[in-house]
GROMACS .gro file of C-alpha atoms in nm:
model
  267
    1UNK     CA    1   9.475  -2.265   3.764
    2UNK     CA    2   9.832  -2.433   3.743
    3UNK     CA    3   9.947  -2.683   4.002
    4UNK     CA    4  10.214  -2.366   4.117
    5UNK     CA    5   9.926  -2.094   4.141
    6UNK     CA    6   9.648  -2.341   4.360
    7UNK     CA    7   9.971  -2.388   4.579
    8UNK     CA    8  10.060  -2.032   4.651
    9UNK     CA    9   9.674  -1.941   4.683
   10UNK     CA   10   9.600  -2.199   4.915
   11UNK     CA   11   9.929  -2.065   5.090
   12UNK     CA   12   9.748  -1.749   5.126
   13UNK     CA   13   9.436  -1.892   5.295
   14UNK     CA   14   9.585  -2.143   5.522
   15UNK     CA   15   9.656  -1.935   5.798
   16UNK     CA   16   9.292  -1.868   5.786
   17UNK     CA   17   9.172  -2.198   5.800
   18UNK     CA   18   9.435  -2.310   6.098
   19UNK     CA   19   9.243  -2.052   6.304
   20UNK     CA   20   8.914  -2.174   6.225
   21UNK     CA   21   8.989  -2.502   6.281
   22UNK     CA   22   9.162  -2.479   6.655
   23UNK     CA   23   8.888  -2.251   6.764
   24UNK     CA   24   8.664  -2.539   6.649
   25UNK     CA   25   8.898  -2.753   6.825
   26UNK     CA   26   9.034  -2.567   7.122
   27UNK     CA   27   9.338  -2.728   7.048
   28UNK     CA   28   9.625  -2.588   6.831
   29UNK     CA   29   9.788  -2.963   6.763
   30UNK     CA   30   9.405  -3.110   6.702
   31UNK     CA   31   9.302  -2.787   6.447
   32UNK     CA   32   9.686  -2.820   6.314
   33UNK     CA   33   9.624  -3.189   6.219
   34UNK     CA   34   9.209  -3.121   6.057
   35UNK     CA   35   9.426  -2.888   5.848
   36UNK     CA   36   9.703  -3.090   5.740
   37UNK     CA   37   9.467  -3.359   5.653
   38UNK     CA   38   9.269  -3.140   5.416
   39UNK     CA   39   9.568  -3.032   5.268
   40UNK     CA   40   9.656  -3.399   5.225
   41UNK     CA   41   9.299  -3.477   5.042
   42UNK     CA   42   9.343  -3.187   4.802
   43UNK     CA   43   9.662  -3.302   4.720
   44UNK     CA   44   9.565  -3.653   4.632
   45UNK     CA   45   9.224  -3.499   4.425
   46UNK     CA   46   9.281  -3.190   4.303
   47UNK     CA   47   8.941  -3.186   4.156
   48UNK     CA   48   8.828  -3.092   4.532
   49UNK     CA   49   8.943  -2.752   4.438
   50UNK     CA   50   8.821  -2.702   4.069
   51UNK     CA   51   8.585  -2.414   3.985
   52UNK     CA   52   8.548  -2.249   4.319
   53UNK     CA   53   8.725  -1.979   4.507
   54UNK     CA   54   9.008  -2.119   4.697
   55UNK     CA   55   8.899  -2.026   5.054
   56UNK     CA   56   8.553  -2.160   4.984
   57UNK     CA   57   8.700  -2.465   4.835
   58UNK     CA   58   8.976  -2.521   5.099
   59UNK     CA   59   8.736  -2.505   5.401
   60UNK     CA   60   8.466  -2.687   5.197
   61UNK     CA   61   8.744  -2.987   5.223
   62UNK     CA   62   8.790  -2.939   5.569
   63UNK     CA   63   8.443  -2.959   5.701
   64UNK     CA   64   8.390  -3.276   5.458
   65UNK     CA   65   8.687  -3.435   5.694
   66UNK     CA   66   8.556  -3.251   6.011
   67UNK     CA   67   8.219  -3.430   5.918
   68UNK     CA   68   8.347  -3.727   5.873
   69UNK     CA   69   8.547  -3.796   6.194
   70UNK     CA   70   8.267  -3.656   6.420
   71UNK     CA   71   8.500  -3.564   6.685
   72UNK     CA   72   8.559  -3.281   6.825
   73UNK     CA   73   8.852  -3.274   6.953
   74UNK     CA   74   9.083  -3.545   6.792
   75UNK     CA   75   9.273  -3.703   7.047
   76UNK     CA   76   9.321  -4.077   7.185
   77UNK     CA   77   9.245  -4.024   7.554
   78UNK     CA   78   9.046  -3.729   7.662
   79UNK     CA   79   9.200  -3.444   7.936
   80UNK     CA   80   8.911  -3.349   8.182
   81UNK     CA   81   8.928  -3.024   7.996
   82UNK     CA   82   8.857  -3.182   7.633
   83UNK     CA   83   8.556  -3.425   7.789
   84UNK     CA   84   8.422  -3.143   7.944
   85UNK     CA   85   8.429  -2.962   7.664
   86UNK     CA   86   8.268  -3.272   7.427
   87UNK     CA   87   8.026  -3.304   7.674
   88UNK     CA   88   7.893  -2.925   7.624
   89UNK     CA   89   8.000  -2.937   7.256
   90UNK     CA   90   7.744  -3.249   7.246
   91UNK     CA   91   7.390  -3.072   7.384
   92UNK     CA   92   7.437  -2.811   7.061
   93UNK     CA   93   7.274  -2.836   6.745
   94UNK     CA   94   7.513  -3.030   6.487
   95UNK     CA   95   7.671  -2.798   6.220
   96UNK     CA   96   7.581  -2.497   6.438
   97UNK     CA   97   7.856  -2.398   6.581
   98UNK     CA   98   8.054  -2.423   6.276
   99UNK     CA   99   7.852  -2.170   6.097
  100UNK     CA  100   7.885  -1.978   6.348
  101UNK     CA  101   8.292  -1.973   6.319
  102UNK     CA  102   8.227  -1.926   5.943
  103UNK     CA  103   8.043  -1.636   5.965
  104UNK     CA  104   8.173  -1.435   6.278
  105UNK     CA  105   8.547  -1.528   6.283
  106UNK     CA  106   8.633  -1.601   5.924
  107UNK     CA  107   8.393  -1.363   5.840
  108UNK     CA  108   8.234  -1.567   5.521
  109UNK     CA  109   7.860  -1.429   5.387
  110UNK     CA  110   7.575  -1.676   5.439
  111UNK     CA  111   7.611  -1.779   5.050
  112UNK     CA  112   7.993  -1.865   5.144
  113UNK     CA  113   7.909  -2.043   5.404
  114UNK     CA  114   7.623  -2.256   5.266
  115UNK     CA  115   7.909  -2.365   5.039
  116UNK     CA  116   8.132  -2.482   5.286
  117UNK     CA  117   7.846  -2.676   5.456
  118UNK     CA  118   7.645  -2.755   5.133
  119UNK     CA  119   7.316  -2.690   5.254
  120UNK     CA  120   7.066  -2.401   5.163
  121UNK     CA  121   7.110  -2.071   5.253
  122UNK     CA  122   6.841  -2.031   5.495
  123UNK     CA  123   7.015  -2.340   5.639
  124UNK     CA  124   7.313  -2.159   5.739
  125UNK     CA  125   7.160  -1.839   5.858
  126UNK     CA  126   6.933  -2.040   6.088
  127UNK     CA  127   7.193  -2.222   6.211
  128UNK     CA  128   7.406  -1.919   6.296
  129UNK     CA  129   7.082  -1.774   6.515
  130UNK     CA  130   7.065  -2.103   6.676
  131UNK     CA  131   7.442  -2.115   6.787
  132UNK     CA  132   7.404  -1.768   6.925
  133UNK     CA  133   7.130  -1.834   7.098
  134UNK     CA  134   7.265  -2.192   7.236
  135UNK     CA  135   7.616  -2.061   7.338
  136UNK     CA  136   7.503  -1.747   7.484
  137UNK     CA  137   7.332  -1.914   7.746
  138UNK     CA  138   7.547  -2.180   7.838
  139UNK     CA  139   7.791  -2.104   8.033
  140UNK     CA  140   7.932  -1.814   8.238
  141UNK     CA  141   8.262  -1.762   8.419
  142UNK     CA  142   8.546  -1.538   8.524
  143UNK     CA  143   8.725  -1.306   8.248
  144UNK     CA  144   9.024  -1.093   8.296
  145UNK     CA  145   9.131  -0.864   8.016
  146UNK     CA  146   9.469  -0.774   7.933
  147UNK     CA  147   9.482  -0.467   7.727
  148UNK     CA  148   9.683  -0.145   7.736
  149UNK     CA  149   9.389   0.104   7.466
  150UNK     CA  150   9.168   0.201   7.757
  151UNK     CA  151   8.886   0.265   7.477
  152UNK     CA  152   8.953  -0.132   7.388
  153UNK     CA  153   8.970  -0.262   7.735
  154UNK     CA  154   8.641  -0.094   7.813
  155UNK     CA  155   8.471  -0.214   7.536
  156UNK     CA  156   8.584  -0.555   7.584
  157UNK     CA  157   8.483  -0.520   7.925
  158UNK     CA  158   8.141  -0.437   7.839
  159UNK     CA  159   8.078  -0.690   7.601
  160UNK     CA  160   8.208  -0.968   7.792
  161UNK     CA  161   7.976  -0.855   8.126
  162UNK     CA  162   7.668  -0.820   7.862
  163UNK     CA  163   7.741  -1.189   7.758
  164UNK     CA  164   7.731  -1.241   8.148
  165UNK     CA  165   8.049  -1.300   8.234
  166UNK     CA  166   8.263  -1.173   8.515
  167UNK     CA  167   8.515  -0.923   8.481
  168UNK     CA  168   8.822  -1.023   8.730
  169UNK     CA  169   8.982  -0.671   8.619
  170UNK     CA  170   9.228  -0.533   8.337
  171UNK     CA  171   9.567  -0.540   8.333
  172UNK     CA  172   9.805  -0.284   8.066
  173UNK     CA  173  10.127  -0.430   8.154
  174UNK     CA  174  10.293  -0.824   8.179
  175UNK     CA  175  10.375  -0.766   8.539
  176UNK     CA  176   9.980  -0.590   8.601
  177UNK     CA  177   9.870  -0.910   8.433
  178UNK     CA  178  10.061  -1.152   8.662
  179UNK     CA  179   9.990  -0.985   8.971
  180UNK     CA  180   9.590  -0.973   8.854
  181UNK     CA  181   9.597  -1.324   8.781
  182UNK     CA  182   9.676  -1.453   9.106
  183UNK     CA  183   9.456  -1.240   9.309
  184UNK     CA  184   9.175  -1.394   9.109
  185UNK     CA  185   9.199  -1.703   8.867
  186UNK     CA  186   9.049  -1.645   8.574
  187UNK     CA  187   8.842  -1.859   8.323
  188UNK     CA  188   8.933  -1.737   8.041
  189UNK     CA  189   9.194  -1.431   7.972
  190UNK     CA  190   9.174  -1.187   7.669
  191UNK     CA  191   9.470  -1.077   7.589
  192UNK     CA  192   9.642  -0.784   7.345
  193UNK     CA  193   9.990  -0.894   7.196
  194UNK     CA  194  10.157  -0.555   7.265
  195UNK     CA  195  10.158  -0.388   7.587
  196UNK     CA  196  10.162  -0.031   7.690
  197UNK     CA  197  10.482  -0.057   7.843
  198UNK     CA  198  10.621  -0.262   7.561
  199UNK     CA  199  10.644  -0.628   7.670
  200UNK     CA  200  10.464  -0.874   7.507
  201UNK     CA  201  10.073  -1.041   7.630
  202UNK     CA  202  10.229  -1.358   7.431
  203UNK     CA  203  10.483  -1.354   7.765
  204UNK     CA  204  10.283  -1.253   7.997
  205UNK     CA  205  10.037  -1.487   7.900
  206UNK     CA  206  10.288  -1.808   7.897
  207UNK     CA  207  10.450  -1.722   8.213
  208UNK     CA  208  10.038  -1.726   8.356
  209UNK     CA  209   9.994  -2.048   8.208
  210UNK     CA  210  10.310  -2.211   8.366
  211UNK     CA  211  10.234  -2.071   8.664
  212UNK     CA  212   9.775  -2.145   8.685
  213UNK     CA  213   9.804  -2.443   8.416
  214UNK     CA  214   9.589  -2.451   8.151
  215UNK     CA  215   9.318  -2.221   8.084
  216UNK     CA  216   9.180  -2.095   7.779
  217UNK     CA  217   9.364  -1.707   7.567
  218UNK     CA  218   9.185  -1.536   7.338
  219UNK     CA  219   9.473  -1.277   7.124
  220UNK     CA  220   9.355  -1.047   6.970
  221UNK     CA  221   9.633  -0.877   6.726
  222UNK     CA  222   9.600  -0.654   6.427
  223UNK     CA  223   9.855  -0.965   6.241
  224UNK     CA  224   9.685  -1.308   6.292
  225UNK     CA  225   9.884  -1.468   6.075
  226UNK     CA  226  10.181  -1.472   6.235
  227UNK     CA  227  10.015  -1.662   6.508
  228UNK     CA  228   9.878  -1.897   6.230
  229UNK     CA  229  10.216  -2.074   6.140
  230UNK     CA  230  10.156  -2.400   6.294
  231UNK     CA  231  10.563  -2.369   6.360
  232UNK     CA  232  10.592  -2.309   6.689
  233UNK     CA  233  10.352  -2.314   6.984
  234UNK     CA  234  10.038  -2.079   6.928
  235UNK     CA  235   9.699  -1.958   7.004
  236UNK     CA  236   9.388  -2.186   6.965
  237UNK     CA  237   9.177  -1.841   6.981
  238UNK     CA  238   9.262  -1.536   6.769
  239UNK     CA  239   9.052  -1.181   6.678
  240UNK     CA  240   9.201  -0.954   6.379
  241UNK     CA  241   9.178  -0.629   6.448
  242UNK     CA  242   8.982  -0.443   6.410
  243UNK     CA  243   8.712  -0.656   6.608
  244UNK     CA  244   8.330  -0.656   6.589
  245UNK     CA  245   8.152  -0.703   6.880
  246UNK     CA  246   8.014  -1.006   6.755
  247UNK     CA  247   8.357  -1.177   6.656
  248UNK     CA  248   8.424  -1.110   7.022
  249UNK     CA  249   8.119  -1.276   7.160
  250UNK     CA  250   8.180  -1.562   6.913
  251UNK     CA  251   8.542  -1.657   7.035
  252UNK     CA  252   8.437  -1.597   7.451
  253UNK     CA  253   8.135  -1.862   7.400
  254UNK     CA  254   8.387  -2.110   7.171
  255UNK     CA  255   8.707  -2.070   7.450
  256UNK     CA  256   8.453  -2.108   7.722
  257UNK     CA  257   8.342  -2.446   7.617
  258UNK     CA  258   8.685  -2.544   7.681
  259UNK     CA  259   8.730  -2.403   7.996
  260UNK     CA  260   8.933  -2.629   8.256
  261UNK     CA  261   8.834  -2.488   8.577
  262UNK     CA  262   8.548  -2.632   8.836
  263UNK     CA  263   8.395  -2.287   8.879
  264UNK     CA  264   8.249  -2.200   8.568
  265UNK     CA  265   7.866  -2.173   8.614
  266UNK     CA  266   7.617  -2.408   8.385
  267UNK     CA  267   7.305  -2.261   8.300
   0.00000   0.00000   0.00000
């Protein structure tokens, strides 16, 4: 593969790995800077990349970094929110929750993702059962849903009270959303990019967050990439449609763990 062709294939999957890497973060500017830095290693050894498929190669670079810095969240001086979230992210079995990622959001096949990890195949299916059954039972909190498909919004609903969360309501509109909000703070908010009436979750969504402060958004948009630029200010947490139910219980238990509020319940 010429120097041109790697660049505009690894073009294709970077998008990709930005959203694995904030959800493994929380953090757009932390995920943002794991993938800049593999970019930076593949540039200076292009043999990182020879003989595999690109994604597998690209995200085998990235958790060789990941690895290596044993952080989870890379910054100098901790917000309550990101030690919080260390000190859950700490209890779990190592390399767990990463396969879980791999396989749920990124959607990678156990083979795939024993690449990316280089271990054995029954290594990374065991470690995906273990992160489900770690992350499903720790934590539980408050989750409103802003969606304007009442088939969706039920079905989110559903899922999200199975995982044991609570359900603050649904909202189909920006100004539903905002008035929801207040009545009862949420934990976590998962949120549709277009709304029934036609204005945007993205809006309704930032004007919540200037308003409460920081807590954790789940999108979920039928376009992730152009919420994967890295140009602007985006989403740590994104779902493609069309969802599986166990994408969505993947991304609740990973934006839960960063979760900045006092209420959330520890099991």
């Amino acid at each position: 593969m010429s120097a041109a062709e790697l660049a505009q294939s690894i073009s294709r999957e970077l998008p990709y790995l930005r959203r694995y890497a904030r959800a493994l973060t929380g953090s757009q500017t932390a995920g943002d800077n794991y993938a800049a830095a593999t970019l930076e290693a593949i540039l200076s050894d292009r043999s990182l990349m020879q003989g595999d498929d690109t994604r597998i190669g690209l995200f085998r670079t990235f958790h060789a970094i990941w690895q290596s810095s044993g952080q989870p969240v890379e910054t100098d001086a901790p917000s309550p929110r990101e030690a919080r979230a260390q000190a859950h992210l700490q209890g779990l079995t190592p390399n767990s929750r990463e396969a879980l990622l791999l396989r749920t959001i990124e959607e990678l096949r156990y083979d795939q993702i024993a690449q990316v990890m280089q271990c054995p195949q029954p290594e990374a299916e065991e470690l995906v059962q273990i992160a489900l059954s770690e992350m499903s039972r720790s934590l539980s909190g408050k989750v409103m849903v802003i969606e304007d498909e009442t088939i969706i919004a039920m079905d989110l609903k559903g899922i999200v009270q199975a995982m044991g969360h609570e359900v603050t309501g649904i909202a189909r509109t920006h100004a539903a959303a905002v008035d929801l909000a207040h009545q009862k703070r949420p934990d976590l908010i998962l949120a549709d990019i277009q709304l029934a009436d036609g204005s945007s979750g993205i809006e309704a969504v930032n004007e919540l967050l200037g308003d409460m402060g920081d807590i954790p958004v789940i999108f979920i948009t039928a376009f992730p990439e152009r919420l994967l630029t890295g140009d602007r200010p985006e989403p740590a947490f994104l779902i493609s449609k069309p969802y599986s139910e166990e994408q969505v219980r993947s991304a609740v238990s990973q934006a839960m763990f960063f979760a900045s509020t006092e209420g959330l319940a520890v099991s």
